[in-house]
mmCIF file of C-alpha atoms in Angstrom:
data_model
loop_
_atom_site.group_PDB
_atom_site.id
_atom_site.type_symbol
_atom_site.label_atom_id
_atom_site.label_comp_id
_atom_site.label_asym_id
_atom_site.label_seq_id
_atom_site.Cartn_x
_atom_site.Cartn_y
_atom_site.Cartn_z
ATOM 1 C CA UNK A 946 -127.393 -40.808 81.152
ATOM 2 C CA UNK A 947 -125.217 -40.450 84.152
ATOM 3 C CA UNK A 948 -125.898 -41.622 87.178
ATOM 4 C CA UNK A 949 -123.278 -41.411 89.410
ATOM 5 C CA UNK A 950 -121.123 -43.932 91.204
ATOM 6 C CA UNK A 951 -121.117 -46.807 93.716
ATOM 7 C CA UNK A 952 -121.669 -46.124 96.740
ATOM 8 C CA UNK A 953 -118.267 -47.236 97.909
ATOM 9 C CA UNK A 954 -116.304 -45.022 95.367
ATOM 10 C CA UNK A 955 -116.526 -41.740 95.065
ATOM 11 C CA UNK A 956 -119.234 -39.174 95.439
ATOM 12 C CA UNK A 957 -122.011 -38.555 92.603
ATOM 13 C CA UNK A 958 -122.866 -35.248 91.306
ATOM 14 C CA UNK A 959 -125.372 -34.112 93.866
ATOM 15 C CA UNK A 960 -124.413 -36.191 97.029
ATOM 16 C CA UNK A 961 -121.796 -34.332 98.537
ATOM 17 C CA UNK A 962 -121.873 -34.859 102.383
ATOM 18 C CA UNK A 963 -121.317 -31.520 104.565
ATOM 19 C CA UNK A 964 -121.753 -31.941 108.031
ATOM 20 C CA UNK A 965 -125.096 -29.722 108.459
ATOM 21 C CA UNK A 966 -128.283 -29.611 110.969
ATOM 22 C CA UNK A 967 -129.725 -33.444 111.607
ATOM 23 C CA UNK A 968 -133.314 -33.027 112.043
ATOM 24 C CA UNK A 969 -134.031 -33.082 116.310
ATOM 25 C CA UNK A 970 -135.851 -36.193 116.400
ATOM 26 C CA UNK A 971 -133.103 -38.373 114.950
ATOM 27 C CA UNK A 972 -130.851 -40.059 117.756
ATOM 28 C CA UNK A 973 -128.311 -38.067 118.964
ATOM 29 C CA UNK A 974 -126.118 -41.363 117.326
ATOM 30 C CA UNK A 975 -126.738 -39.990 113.902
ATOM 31 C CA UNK A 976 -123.645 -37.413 114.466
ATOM 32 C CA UNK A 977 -121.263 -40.389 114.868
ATOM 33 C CA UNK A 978 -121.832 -42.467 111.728
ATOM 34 C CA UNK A 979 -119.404 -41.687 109.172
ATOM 35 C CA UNK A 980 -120.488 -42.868 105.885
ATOM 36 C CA UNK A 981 -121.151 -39.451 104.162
ATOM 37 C CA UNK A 982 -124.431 -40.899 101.782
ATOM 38 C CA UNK A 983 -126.000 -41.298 105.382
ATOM 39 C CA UNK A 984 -125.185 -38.304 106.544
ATOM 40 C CA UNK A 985 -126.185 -36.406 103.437
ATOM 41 C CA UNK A 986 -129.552 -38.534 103.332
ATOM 42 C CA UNK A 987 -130.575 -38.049 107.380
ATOM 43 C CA UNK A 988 -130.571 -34.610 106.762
ATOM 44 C CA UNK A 989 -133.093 -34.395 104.466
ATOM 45 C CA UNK A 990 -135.529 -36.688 106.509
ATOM 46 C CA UNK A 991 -138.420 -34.953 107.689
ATOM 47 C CA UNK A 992 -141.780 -35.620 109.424
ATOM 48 C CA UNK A 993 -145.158 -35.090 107.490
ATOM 49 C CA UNK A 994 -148.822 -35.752 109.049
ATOM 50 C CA UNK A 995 -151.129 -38.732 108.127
ATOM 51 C CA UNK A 996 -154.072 -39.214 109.237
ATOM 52 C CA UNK A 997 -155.383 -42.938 109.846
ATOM 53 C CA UNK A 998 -158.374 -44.424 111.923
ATOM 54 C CA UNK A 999 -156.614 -46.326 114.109
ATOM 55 C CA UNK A 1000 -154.806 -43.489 115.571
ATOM 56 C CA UNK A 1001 -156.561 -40.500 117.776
ATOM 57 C CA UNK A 1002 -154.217 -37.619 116.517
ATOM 58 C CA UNK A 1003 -151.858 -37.546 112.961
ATOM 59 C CA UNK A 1004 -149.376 -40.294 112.835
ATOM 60 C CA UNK A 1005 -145.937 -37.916 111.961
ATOM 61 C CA UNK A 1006 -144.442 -40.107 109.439
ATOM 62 C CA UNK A 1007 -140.864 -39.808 108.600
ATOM 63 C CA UNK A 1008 -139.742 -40.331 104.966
ATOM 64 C CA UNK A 1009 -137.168 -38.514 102.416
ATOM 65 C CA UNK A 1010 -139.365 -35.620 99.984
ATOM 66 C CA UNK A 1011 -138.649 -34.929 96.612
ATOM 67 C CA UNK A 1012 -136.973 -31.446 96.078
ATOM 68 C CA UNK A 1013 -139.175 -31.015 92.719
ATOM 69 C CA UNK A 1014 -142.232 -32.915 91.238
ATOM 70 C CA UNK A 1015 -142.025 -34.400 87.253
ATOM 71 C CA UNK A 1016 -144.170 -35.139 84.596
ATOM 72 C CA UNK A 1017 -142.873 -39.188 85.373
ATOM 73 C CA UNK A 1018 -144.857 -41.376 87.907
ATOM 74 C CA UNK A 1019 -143.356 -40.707 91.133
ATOM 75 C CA UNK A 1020 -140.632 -43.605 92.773
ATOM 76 C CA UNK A 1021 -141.792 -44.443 95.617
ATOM 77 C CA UNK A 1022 -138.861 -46.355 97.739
ATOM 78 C CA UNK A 1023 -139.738 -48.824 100.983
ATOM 79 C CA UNK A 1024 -137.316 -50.903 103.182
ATOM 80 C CA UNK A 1025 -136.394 -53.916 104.536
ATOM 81 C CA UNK A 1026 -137.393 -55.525 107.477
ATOM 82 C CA UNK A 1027 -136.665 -53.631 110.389
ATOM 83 C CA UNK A 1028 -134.828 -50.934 108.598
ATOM 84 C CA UNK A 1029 -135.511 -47.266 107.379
ATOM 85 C CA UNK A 1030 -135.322 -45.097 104.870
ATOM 86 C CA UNK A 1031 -131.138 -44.361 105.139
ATOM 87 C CA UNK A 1032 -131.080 -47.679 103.700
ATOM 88 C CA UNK A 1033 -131.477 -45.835 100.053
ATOM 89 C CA UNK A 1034 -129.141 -44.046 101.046
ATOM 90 C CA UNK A 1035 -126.648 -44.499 97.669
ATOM 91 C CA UNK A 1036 -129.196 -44.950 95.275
ATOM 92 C CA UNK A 1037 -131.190 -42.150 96.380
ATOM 93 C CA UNK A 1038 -129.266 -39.311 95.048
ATOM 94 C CA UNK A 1039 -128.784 -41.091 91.607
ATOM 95 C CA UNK A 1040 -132.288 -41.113 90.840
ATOM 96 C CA UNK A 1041 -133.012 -38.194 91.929
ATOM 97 C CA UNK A 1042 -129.694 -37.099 89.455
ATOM 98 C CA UNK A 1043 -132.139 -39.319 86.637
ATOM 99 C CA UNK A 1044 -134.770 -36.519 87.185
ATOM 100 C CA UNK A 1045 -137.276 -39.068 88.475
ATOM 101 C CA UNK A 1046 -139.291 -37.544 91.228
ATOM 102 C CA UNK A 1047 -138.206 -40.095 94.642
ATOM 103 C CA UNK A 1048 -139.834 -40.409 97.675
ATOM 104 C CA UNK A 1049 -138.268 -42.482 100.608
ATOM 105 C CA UNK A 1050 -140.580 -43.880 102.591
ATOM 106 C CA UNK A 1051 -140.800 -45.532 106.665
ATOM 107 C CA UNK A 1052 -142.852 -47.925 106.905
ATOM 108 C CA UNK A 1053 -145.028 -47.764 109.663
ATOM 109 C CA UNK A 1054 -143.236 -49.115 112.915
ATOM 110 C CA UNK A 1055 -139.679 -48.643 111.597
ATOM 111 C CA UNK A 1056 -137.634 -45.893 110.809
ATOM 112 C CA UNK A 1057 -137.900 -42.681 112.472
ATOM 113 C CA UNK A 1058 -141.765 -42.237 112.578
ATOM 114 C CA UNK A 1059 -142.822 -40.145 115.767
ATOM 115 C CA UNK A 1060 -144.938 -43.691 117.496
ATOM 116 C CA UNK A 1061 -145.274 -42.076 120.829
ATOM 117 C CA UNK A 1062 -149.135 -42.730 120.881
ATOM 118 C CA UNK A 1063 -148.216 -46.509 120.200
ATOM 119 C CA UNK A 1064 -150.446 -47.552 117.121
ATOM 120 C CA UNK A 1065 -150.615 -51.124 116.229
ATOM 121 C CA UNK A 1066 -148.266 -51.791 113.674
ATOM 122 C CA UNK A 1067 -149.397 -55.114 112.127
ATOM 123 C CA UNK A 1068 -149.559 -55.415 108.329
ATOM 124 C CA UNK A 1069 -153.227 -54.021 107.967
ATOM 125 C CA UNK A 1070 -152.120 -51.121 110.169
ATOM 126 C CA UNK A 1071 -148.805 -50.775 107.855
ATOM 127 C CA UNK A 1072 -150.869 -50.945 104.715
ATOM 128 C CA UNK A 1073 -153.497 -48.436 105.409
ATOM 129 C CA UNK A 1074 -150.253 -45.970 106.862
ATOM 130 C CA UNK A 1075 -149.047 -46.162 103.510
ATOM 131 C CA UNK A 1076 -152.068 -45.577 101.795
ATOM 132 C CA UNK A 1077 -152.995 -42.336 103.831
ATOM 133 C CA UNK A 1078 -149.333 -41.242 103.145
ATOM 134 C CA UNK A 1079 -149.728 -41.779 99.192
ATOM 135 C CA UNK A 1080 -153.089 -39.963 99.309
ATOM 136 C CA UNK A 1081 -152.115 -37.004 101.114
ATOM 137 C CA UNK A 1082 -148.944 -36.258 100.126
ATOM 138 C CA UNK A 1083 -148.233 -38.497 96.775
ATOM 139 C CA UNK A 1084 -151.752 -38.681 94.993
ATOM 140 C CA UNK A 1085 -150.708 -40.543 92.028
ATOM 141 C CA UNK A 1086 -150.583 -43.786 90.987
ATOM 142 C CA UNK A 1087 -146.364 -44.582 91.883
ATOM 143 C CA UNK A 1088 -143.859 -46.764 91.001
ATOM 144 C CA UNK A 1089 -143.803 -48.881 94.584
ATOM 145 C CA UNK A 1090 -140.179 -50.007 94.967
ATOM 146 C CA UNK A 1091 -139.662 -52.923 97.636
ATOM 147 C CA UNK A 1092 -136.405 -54.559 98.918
ATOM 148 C CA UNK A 1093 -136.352 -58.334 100.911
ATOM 149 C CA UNK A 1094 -139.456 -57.982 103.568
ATOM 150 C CA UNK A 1095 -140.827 -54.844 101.956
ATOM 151 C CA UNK A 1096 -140.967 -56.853 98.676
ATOM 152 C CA UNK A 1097 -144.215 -58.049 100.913
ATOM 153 C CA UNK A 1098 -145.363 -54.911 101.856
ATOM 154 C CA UNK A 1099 -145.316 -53.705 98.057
ATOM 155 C CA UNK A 1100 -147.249 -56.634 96.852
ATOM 156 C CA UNK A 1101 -149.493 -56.295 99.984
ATOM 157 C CA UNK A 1102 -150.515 -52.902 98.959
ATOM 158 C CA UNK A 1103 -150.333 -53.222 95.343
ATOM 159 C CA UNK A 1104 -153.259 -56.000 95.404
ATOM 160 C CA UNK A 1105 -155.234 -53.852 98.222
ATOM 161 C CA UNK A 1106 -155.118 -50.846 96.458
ATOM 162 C CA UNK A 1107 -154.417 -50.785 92.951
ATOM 163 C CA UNK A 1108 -155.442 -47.810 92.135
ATOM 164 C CA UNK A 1109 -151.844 -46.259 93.666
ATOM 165 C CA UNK A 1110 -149.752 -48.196 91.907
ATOM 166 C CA UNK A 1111 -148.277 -47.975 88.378
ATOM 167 C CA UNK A 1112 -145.755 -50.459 88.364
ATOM 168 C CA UNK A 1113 -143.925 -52.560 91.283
ATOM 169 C CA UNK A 1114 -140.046 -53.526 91.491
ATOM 170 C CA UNK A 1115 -139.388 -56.268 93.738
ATOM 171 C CA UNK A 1116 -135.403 -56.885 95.247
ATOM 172 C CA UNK A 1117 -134.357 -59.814 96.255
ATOM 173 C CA UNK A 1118 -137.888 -60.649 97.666
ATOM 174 C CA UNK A 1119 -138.786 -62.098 100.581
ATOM 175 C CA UNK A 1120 -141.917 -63.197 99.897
ATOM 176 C CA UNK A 1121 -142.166 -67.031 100.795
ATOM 177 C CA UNK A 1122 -142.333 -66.777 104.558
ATOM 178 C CA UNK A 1123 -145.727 -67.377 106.252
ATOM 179 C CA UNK A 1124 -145.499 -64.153 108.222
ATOM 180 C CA UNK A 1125 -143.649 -64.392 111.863
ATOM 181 C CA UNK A 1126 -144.940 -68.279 112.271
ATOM 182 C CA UNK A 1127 -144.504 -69.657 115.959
ATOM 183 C CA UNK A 1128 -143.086 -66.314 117.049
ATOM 184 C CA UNK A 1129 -146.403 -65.212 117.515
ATOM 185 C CA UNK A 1130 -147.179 -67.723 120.292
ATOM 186 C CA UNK A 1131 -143.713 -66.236 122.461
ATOM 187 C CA UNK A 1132 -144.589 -64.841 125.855
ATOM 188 C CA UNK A 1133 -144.268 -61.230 126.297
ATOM 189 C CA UNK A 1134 -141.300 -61.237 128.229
ATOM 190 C CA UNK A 1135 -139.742 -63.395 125.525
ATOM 191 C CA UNK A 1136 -140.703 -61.166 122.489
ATOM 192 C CA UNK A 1137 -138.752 -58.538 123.724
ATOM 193 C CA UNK A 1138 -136.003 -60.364 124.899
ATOM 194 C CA UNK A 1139 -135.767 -61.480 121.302
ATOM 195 C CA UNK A 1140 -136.325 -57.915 119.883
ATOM 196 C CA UNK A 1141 -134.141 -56.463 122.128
ATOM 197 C CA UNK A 1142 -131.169 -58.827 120.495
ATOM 198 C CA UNK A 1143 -132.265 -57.566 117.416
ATOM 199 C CA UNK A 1144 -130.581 -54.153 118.192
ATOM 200 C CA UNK A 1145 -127.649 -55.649 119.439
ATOM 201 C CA UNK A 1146 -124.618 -54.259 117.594
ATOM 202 C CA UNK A 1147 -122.940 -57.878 117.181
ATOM 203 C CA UNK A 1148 -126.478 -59.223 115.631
ATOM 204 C CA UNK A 1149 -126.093 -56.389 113.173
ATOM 205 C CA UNK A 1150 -122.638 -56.871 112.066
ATOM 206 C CA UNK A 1151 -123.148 -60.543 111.510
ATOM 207 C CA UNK A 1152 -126.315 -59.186 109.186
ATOM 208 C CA UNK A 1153 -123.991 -57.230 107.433
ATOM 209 C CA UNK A 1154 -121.936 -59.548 106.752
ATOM 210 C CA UNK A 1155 -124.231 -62.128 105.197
ATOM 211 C CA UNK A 1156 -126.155 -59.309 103.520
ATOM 212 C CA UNK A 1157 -123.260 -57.676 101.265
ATOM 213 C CA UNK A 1158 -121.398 -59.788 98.815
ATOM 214 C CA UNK A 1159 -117.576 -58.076 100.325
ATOM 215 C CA UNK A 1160 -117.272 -55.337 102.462
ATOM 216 C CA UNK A 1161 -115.023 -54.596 104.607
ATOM 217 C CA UNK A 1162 -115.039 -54.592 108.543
ATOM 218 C CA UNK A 1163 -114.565 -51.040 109.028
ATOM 219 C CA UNK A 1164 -117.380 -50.564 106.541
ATOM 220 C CA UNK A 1165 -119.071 -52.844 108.353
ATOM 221 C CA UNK A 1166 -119.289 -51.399 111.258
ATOM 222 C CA UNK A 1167 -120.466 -48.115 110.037
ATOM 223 C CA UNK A 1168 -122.798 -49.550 108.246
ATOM 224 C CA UNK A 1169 -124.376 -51.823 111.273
ATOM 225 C CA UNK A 1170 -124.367 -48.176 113.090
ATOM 226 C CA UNK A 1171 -126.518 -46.709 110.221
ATOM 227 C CA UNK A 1172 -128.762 -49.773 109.869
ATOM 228 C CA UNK A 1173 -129.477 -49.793 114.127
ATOM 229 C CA UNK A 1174 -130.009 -46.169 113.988
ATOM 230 C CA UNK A 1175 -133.668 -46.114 114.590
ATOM 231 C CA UNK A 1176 -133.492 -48.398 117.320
ATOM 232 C CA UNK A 1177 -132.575 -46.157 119.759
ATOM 233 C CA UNK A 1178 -135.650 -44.571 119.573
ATOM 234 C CA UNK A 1179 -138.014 -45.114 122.598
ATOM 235 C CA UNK A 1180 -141.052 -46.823 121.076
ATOM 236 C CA UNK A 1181 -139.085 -49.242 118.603
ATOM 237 C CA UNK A 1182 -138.936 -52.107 120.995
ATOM 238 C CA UNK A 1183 -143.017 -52.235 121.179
ATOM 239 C CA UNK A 1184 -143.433 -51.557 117.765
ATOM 240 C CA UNK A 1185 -141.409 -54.097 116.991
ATOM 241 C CA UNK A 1186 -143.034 -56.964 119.053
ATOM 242 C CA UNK A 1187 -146.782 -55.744 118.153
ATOM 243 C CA UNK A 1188 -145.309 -56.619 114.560
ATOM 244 C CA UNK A 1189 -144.190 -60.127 115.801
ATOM 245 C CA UNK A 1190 -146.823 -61.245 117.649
ATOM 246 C CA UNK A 1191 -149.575 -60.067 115.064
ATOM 247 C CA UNK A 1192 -148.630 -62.188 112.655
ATOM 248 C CA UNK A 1193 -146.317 -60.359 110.196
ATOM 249 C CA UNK A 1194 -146.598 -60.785 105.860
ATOM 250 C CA UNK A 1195 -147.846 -63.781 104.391
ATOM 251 C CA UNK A 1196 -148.349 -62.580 100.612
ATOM 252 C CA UNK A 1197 -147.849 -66.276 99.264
ATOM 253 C CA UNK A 1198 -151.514 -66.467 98.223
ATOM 254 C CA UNK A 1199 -151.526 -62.896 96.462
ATOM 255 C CA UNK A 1200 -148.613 -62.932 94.334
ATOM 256 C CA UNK A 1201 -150.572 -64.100 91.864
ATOM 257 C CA UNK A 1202 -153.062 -61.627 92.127
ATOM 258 C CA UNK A 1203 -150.582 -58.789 91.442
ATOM 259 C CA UNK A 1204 -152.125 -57.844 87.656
ATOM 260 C CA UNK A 1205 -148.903 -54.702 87.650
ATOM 261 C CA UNK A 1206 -145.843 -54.765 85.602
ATOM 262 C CA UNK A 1207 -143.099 -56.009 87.972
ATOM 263 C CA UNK A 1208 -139.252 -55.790 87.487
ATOM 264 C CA UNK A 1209 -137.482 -58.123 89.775
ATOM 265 C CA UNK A 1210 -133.955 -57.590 90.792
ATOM 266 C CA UNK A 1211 -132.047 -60.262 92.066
ATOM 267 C CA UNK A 1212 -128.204 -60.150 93.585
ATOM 268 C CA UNK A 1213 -126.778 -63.306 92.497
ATOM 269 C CA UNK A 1214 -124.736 -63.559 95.767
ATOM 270 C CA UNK A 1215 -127.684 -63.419 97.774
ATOM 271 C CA UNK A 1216 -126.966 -65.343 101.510
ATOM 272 C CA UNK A 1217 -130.192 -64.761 102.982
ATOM 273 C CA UNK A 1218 -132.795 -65.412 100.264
ATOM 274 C CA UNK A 1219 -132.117 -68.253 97.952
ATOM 275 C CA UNK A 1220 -131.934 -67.361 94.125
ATOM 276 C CA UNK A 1221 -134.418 -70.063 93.184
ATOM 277 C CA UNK A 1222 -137.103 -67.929 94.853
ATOM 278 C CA UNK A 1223 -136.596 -66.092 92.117
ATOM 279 C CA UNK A 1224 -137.567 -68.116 89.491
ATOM 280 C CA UNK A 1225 -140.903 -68.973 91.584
ATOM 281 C CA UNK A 1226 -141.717 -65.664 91.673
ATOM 282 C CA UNK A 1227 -141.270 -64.813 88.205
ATOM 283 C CA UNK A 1228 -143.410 -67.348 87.280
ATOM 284 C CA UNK A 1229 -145.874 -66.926 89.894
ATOM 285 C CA UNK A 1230 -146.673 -62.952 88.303
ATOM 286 C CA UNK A 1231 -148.695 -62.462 85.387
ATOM 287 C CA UNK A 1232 -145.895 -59.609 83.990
ATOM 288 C CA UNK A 1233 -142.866 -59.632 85.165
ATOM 289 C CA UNK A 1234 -139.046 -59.619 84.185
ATOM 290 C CA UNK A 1235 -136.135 -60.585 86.222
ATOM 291 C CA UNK A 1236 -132.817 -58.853 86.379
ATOM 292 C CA UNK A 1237 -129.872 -60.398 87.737
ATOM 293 C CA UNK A 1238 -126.727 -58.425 89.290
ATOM 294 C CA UNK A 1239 -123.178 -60.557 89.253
ATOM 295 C CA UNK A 1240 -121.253 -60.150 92.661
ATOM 296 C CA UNK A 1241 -123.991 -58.306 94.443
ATOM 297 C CA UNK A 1242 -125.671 -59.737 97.687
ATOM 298 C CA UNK A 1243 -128.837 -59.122 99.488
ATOM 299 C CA UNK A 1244 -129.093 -55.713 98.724
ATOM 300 C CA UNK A 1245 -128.025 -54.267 95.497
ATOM 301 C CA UNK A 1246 -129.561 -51.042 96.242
ATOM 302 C CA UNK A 1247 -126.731 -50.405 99.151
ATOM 303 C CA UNK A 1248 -123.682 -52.594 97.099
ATOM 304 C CA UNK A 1249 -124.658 -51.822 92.904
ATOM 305 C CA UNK A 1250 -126.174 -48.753 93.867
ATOM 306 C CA UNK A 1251 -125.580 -47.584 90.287
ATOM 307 C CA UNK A 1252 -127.022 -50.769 88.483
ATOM 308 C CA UNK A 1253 -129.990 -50.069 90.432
ATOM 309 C CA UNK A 1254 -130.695 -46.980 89.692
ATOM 310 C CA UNK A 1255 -130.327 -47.394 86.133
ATOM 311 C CA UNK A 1256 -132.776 -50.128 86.169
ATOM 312 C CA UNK A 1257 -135.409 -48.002 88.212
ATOM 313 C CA UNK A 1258 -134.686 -45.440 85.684
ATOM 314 C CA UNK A 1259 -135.398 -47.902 82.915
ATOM 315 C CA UNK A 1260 -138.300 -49.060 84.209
ATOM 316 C CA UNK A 1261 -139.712 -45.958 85.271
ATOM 317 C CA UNK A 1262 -139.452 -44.336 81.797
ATOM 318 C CA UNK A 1263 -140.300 -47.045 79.022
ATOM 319 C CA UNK A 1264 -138.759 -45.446 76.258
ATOM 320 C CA UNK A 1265 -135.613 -45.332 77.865
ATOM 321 C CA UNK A 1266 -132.749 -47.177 76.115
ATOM 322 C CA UNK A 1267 -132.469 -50.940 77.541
ATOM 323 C CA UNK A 1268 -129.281 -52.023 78.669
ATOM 324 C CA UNK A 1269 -127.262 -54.462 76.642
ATOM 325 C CA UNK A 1270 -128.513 -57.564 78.507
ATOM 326 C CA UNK A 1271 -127.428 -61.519 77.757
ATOM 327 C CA UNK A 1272 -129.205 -64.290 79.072
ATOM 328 C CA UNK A 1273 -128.248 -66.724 81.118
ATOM 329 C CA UNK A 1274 -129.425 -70.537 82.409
ATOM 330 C CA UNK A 1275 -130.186 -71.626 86.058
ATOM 331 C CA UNK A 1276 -131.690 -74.860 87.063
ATOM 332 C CA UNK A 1277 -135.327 -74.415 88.296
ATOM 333 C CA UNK A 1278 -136.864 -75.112 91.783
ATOM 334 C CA UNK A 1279 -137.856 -78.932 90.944
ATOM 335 C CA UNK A 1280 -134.771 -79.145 89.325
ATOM 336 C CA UNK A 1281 -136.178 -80.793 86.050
ATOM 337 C CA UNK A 1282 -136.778 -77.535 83.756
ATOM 338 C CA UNK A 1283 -134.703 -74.287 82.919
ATOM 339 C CA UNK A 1284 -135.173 -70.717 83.327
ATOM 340 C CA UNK A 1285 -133.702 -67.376 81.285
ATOM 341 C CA UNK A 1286 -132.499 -64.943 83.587
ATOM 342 C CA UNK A 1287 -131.036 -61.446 82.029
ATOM 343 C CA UNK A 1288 -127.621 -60.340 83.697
ATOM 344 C CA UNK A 1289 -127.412 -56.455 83.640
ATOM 345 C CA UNK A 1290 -124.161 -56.105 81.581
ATOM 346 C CA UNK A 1291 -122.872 -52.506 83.782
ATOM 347 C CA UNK A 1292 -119.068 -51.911 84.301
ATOM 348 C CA UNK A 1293 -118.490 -50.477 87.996
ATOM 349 C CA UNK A 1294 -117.458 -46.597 87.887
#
């Protein structure tokens, strides 16, 4: 099966970027990033209607549609904190070249969601979004895919509502934090002071740059550009503090609730969220494997784009051929016992 290449390299076989229409209710920003995945991907975003009871009129909820539906449980792709859909951006396009049927999803107060009305946007309000989404436009059980913070949201709604999910894959989970913690007690005036930094172009380059194993700084840029996109749109900055003051994730309690197969991915370079976490979480699920990438960083899914997707493919179809894997030993959280990892043995096209 191919799949493609990395996202750095050169295009796959259906992600050729032409410079076409961006929907209107992107920022007018969009037409001056230059990383063609992006640009290929933002075109394809589009709003659809969901209804939720917290909201007077349809929420318009942007996400990234499947061209065709498949006999295969849908893949249903979330984000990272304060991120959007673009962030699939490379891996995208390969599993949709693996025949899976992908959706892209924004979660509720991020990404390019029309939030003119204001809804709250705590994680109750995020979860029962995402529901309404998956029953009106999914309607069957999915694989839930979630990256750092929306590693959170998927275990969130997987334990909520199990009846929508198949299967989860968690990458390079954050999952251990006890929601926003003493952020919620900031003054107003301080929340979006703080928020508003969180936009700031030199906050998002030194993200970048603890997020990706090696990139470099033109890259970089283009990249902080792509990930700050949907912060220029007007409501962000309230969104964004209603999240922060309400309390955020804190899934600590449910992880072991989770009764789903899980696959979790894990860059080994990881600055942001320690490895060990892991190893806690594997052994905190009742079914679940771990897969670790070599010289990959916080998100695989933007720097192994093609290790990913192979692995999503995998685990999507189980009678797919595994990949040749070897095991490995790390030293375990209390630092007394051991702990198998498998390393994804994949060559770089």
């Amino acid at each position: 099966m191919h799949l493609g290449v990395n996202c750095g390299g050169r295009l796959g076989t259906n992600v050729i970027a032409v410079d076409g229409e961006f929907p209107s209710f992107l920022p007018k920003e969009v037409k001056e990033i230059k990383d063609p995945f992006a640009r290929t991907l933002a075109q394809r975003i589009q709003r659809l209607p969901v209804k939720v009871g917290f909201s007077e009129s349809c929420i318009m909820s942007s996400c990234v549609k499947p061209r065709f539906q498949h006999d295969t449980d849908p893949v249903v792709l979330l984000h990272c904190f304060d991120s959007s859909c673009l962030e699939w951006r490379c891996t995208y396009p390969l599993l949709e070249d693996a025949a899976l049927e992908t959706w892209a999803i924004d979660i509720l107060g991020w990404g390019f969601s029309d939030l003119e009305r204001l809804p709250p946007c705590d994680a109750a309000s995020k979860r029962y979004h995402l529901y309404q989404l998956w029953r009106t436009h999914i309607k069957r059980p999915m694989i839930l895919v979630g990256p750092s913070l929306g590693a959170a949201v998927a275990i969130d709604f997987a334990v909520n509502f199990p009846e929508a999910v198949e299967k989860l894959i968690l990458i390079n989970a954050s999952v251990y934090a006890e929601g926003t913690g003493l952020l919620t007690k900031l003054p107003k005036f301080l929340a979006y002071a703080g928020v508003s930094l969180l936009k700031s172009l030199p906050l998002r380059l030194y993200a970048n740059l603890l997020a990706f194993d090696d990139i470099p700084l033109s890259k970089c840029f283009d990249w902080a550009n792509v990930g700050r996109l949907h912060c220029l749109l007007p409501w962000w900055e309230d969104a964004t503090v209603n999240y922060m003051l309400s309390g955020g994730y804190n899934v600590v309690n449910q992880i072991k609730q989770v009764n789903k197969k899980v696959l979790v991915i894990w860059g080994e370079c990881d600055n942001i969220v320690n490895s060990k976490l892991a190893m806690r979480l594997h052994g905190e699920l009742p079914d679940a494997s771990v897969h670790q990438i070599p010289d990959c960083g916080h998100l695989p899914h933007v720097e192994k784009p093609e290790i990913v997707a192979r692995l999503i493919a995998d685990f999507a179809r189980p009678g797919a051929p595994k990949e040749e894997q070897e095991p490995i030993v790390l030293n375990s959280v209390d630092g007394k016992n051991t702990f198998l990892f498998n390393v994804l043995r994949v060559e770089n096209a």
